[in-house]
């Protein structure tokens, strides 16, 4: 009996050694690569562009769930460059959003960052906007104008094109500001409506919740690990780093995962 078990173990190990590391996971939705998602960045870094965690978590969950994705960013200067150590503007620095967003790129050809002006709704099944202060500084003028903000031209075009085409729109943390400004009557979540401090974290950006409500959106309270689905408008949002936490990043990871899965579910309809 022991000899038989030893032989089976050796045979199993031999099979495993010939398999790719991820062979046990085949994705959650159908055949790999059937869904093509556009992901829109606004730079690289929480304080002046796309939050690194939100951008990477989005790409991870898209890959894990069997989607192809293409990265886009406006080929324009960002509002400012922040010193992320001191959390203040770095004097005398100017950076391009697309060049900064290319830090998320890994590979050649289509895996490189593309100019947002080239994003064609007919080539994609859905679009996702990760969050970060680039949403309110670079993709819109919200940081200056609040609820009356203007959107970057291609951002507004993309949101309206996908909505008109009945294709899903995914939004993380601050990104609902963009969609609610461009599209009337959306239902979204940006987390809590009041800053409720706990030992796990707090909600320092609730002024944005009030702003999207004043834009005519309906807001629903959700936890960082949850997503809210507006089935009528095919808009999925998750609070992400609207919640400020020191250590519990796995909640952000799970929330973006839920957002991505709902975007892909609606993409297949």
Coordinates of C-alpha atoms in Angstrom, one line a residue:
X1 CA 0.0 0.0 0.0
X2 CA 2.8 2.4 0.9
X3 CA 4.6 1.6 -2.3
X4 CA 1.5 2.3 -4.3
X5 CA 0.9 5.6 -2.6
X6 CA 4.5 6.6 -3.2
X7 CA 4.2 5.8 -6.9
X8 CA 1.0 7.8 -7.2
X9 CA 2.6 10.7 -5.5
X10 CA 5.6 10.6 -7.9
X11 CA 3.2 10.4 -10.9
X12 CA 1.2 13.4 -9.6
X13 CA 4.3 15.5 -9.0
X14 CA 5.5 14.6 -12.5
X15 CA 2.2 15.8 -14.0
X16 CA 2.2 19.0 -11.9
X17 CA 5.8 19.8 -12.9
X18 CA 4.8 19.9 -16.6
X19 CA 1.9 22.3 -16.0
X20 CA 2.0 26.2 -16.0
X21 CA 1.8 27.6 -12.5
X22 CA -1.8 28.8 -12.9
X23 CA -3.1 25.7 -14.7
X24 CA -5.7 25.0 -11.9
X25 CA -7.4 28.4 -12.6
X26 CA -9.3 28.9 -15.8
X27 CA -11.0 32.1 -15.1
X28 CA -14.6 32.7 -13.9
X29 CA -16.3 33.6 -17.2
X30 CA -16.0 31.4 -20.3
X31 CA -13.1 31.3 -22.6
X32 CA -10.1 33.5 -22.0
X33 CA -9.9 36.6 -24.1
X34 CA -13.5 36.9 -25.3
X35 CA -14.0 40.2 -23.5
X36 CA -12.0 43.3 -24.4
X37 CA -11.9 46.1 -21.8
X38 CA -10.5 49.6 -22.1
X39 CA -8.9 51.0 -18.9
X40 CA -8.4 54.7 -18.6
X41 CA -5.6 56.2 -16.5
X42 CA -4.8 59.7 -15.4
X43 CA -1.1 59.5 -14.5
X44 CA 0.7 57.4 -11.9
X45 CA 0.2 58.0 -8.1
X46 CA -2.7 58.6 -5.7
X47 CA -2.0 62.3 -5.2
X48 CA -1.6 63.4 -8.9
X49 CA -2.8 60.6 -11.1
X50 CA -4.2 57.1 -11.0
X51 CA -3.7 55.3 -7.7
X52 CA -1.2 52.5 -8.3
X53 CA -3.1 49.9 -6.3
X54 CA -6.4 50.6 -8.0
X55 CA -4.8 50.4 -11.4
X56 CA -2.9 47.2 -10.7
X57 CA -5.8 45.5 -8.9
X58 CA -8.1 46.3 -11.9
X59 CA -5.6 44.7 -14.4
X60 CA -5.1 41.7 -12.1
X61 CA -8.9 41.0 -11.8
X62 CA -9.4 41.5 -15.5
X63 CA -6.7 39.0 -16.3
X64 CA -7.8 36.6 -13.6
X65 CA -11.4 36.6 -15.0
X66 CA -10.3 36.0 -18.6
X67 CA -10.5 39.5 -20.2
X68 CA -8.1 41.2 -22.6
X69 CA -7.5 44.9 -21.8
X70 CA -6.0 47.9 -23.3
X71 CA -4.7 50.9 -21.4
X72 CA -5.4 54.6 -22.3
X73 CA -4.6 58.0 -21.0
X74 CA -4.9 61.6 -22.3
X75 CA -1.7 62.8 -24.1
X76 CA -1.7 66.0 -22.1
X77 CA 0.1 67.7 -19.2
X78 CA -1.3 66.8 -15.8
X79 CA -2.4 69.5 -13.4
X80 CA 0.6 69.2 -11.1
X81 CA 3.3 66.8 -9.8
X82 CA 3.0 65.8 -6.2
X83 CA 5.8 64.9 -3.8
X84 CA 4.2 61.8 -2.4
X85 CA 6.4 61.8 0.7
X86 CA 5.5 65.4 1.7
X87 CA 2.0 65.3 0.1
X88 CA 2.7 68.7 -1.5
X89 CA 3.3 70.0 -5.1
X90 CA 6.8 69.5 -6.4
X91 CA 8.1 72.8 -7.6
X92 CA 9.2 73.2 -11.2
X93 CA 8.0 69.8 -12.5
X94 CA 5.7 69.2 -15.4
X95 CA 4.7 65.7 -16.5
X96 CA 2.5 64.2 -19.3
X97 CA -0.4 62.0 -18.3
X98 CA 0.2 59.4 -20.9
X99 CA 3.9 59.1 -20.2
X100 CA 3.3 58.8 -16.5
X101 CA 0.5 56.3 -17.0
X102 CA 2.9 54.2 -19.2
X103 CA 4.5 53.2 -15.9
X104 CA 1.6 50.7 -15.7
X105 CA 2.6 49.2 -19.0
X106 CA 4.4 45.9 -19.2
X107 CA 5.2 44.5 -22.7
X108 CA 5.1 45.5 -26.3
X109 CA 2.6 46.6 -28.9
X110 CA -1.0 46.7 -27.7
X111 CA 0.1 46.3 -24.1
X112 CA 1.7 49.8 -24.3
X113 CA -0.2 52.8 -23.2
X114 CA -2.3 54.4 -25.9
X115 CA -3.6 58.0 -26.5
X116 CA -7.2 58.3 -25.1
X117 CA -8.1 60.2 -28.3
X118 CA -7.8 56.8 -30.1
X119 CA -10.2 54.9 -27.9
X120 CA -13.1 53.7 -30.1
X121 CA -16.2 52.4 -28.4
X122 CA -16.7 49.9 -31.2
X123 CA -13.5 48.1 -30.4
X124 CA -14.3 47.4 -26.7
X125 CA -17.0 45.7 -24.6
X126 CA -16.6 47.9 -21.6
X127 CA -14.5 50.7 -20.0
X128 CA -13.1 51.1 -16.5
X129 CA -11.8 54.2 -14.8
X130 CA -9.6 53.4 -11.7
X131 CA -9.5 56.2 -9.1
X132 CA -6.9 58.6 -7.7
X133 CA -6.6 62.4 -7.5
X134 CA -5.9 62.4 -11.3
X135 CA -9.7 62.0 -11.7
X136 CA -10.4 65.4 -10.1
X137 CA -7.2 67.1 -11.3
X138 CA -6.5 65.8 -14.8
X139 CA -9.6 64.1 -16.1
X140 CA -11.8 66.9 -14.8
X141 CA -11.6 70.3 -13.2
X142 CA -13.4 69.1 -10.0
X143 CA -10.6 70.1 -7.7
X144 CA -11.2 73.7 -8.7
X145 CA -14.9 73.8 -9.8
X146 CA -16.6 71.1 -7.7
X147 CA -20.0 70.0 -9.0
X148 CA -19.8 72.4 -11.9
X149 CA -16.5 70.9 -13.2
X150 CA -15.6 70.4 -16.8
X151 CA -14.5 67.0 -18.1
X152 CA -11.5 66.4 -20.3
X153 CA -12.9 66.2 -23.8
X154 CA -12.1 62.6 -24.6
X155 CA -13.2 61.5 -21.1
X156 CA -16.6 63.0 -21.7
X157 CA -16.8 61.5 -25.2
X158 CA -15.8 58.0 -24.0
X159 CA -18.4 58.0 -21.2
X160 CA -21.2 59.2 -23.4
X161 CA -20.2 56.7 -26.2
X162 CA -20.2 53.7 -23.9
X163 CA -23.4 54.7 -22.2
X164 CA -25.1 55.3 -25.6
X165 CA -23.9 52.0 -26.8
X166 CA -25.3 50.2 -23.7
X167 CA -21.8 49.0 -22.8
X168 CA -20.7 48.7 -19.1
X169 CA -18.8 51.4 -17.3
X170 CA -16.7 50.5 -14.2
X171 CA -15.7 53.2 -11.7
X172 CA -13.4 53.1 -8.7
X173 CA -13.2 55.5 -5.7
X174 CA -13.3 59.1 -7.1
X175 CA -14.2 58.1 -10.7
X176 CA -18.0 58.3 -10.2
X177 CA -17.5 62.1 -10.3
X178 CA -16.7 61.8 -14.0
X179 CA -19.7 59.6 -14.9
X180 CA -22.2 61.6 -12.8
X181 CA -21.1 64.8 -14.4
X182 CA -21.4 63.4 -17.9
X183 CA -24.5 61.2 -17.6
X184 CA -27.7 62.2 -15.8
X185 CA -29.6 60.0 -13.3
X186 CA -26.9 57.4 -12.4
X187 CA -26.9 55.3 -9.3
X188 CA -23.4 54.9 -7.7
X189 CA -21.5 54.3 -4.5
X190 CA -18.5 56.2 -3.2
X191 CA -18.7 54.5 0.2
X192 CA -20.0 56.3 3.3
X193 CA -21.8 59.7 3.2
X194 CA -20.3 60.8 6.6
X195 CA -16.8 60.3 7.9
X196 CA -17.2 57.6 10.5
X197 CA -13.8 57.0 12.1
X198 CA -13.1 53.4 13.2
X199 CA -10.0 51.5 14.2
X200 CA -9.9 50.2 10.6
X201 CA -10.0 53.5 8.7
X202 CA -12.0 56.6 7.9
X203 CA -13.8 58.4 5.0
X204 CA -12.1 61.7 4.4
X205 CA -13.6 62.5 0.9
X206 CA -17.3 62.6 1.7
X207 CA -17.6 66.0 0.1
X208 CA -17.5 64.2 -3.3
X209 CA -20.5 62.2 -2.3
X210 CA -22.5 65.4 -1.7
X211 CA -21.2 66.7 -5.1
X212 CA -22.4 63.7 -7.1
X213 CA -25.8 63.9 -5.3
X214 CA -26.0 67.6 -6.3
X215 CA -25.3 66.5 -9.9
X216 CA -28.5 64.5 -9.8
X217 CA -27.0 61.0 -9.0
X218 CA -28.5 58.7 -6.4
X219 CA -25.9 57.5 -3.9
X220 CA -25.9 54.2 -2.1
X221 CA -23.7 53.4 0.9
X222 CA -21.3 50.5 0.4
X223 CA -18.3 49.1 2.2
X224 CA -14.8 49.2 0.5
X225 CA -15.0 45.5 -0.4
X226 CA -18.4 45.9 -2.1
X227 CA -19.6 47.1 -5.5
X228 CA -22.9 48.8 -6.4
X229 CA -24.5 47.9 -9.7
X230 CA -26.8 50.3 -11.6
X231 CA -28.3 47.7 -13.9
X232 CA -30.4 50.2 -15.9
X233 CA -27.4 52.3 -16.9
X234 CA -24.8 49.5 -16.8
X235 CA -22.6 51.4 -14.4
X236 CA -20.7 49.6 -11.6
X237 CA -18.9 51.5 -8.8
X238 CA -16.8 50.6 -5.8
X239 CA -15.6 52.8 -2.9
X240 CA -12.0 51.7 -3.0
X241 CA -9.7 54.3 -1.6
X242 CA -12.4 56.7 -0.7
X243 CA -11.8 54.8 2.4
X244 CA -8.5 55.7 4.1
X245 CA -6.9 52.7 5.7
X246 CA -3.3 52.0 6.9
X247 CA -3.2 48.3 6.4
X248 CA -6.4 46.7 5.1
X249 CA -5.7 46.9 1.4
X250 CA -7.3 43.5 0.8
X251 CA -10.7 45.1 1.2
X252 CA -9.8 47.4 -1.7
X253 CA -8.6 44.5 -3.7
X254 CA -11.9 42.6 -3.1
X255 CA -14.0 45.6 -4.0
X256 CA -12.3 46.2 -7.3
X257 CA -12.7 42.4 -7.9
X258 CA -16.4 42.7 -7.4
X259 CA -16.6 45.7 -9.7
X260 CA -14.7 43.9 -12.5
X261 CA -16.8 40.8 -12.2
X262 CA -20.0 42.7 -12.6
X263 CA -18.6 44.7 -15.5
X264 CA -17.7 41.4 -17.3
X265 CA -21.1 39.9 -16.4
X266 CA -22.9 42.8 -18.1
X267 CA -20.4 42.8 -21.0
X268 CA -21.6 39.3 -21.9
X269 CA -25.3 40.2 -22.3

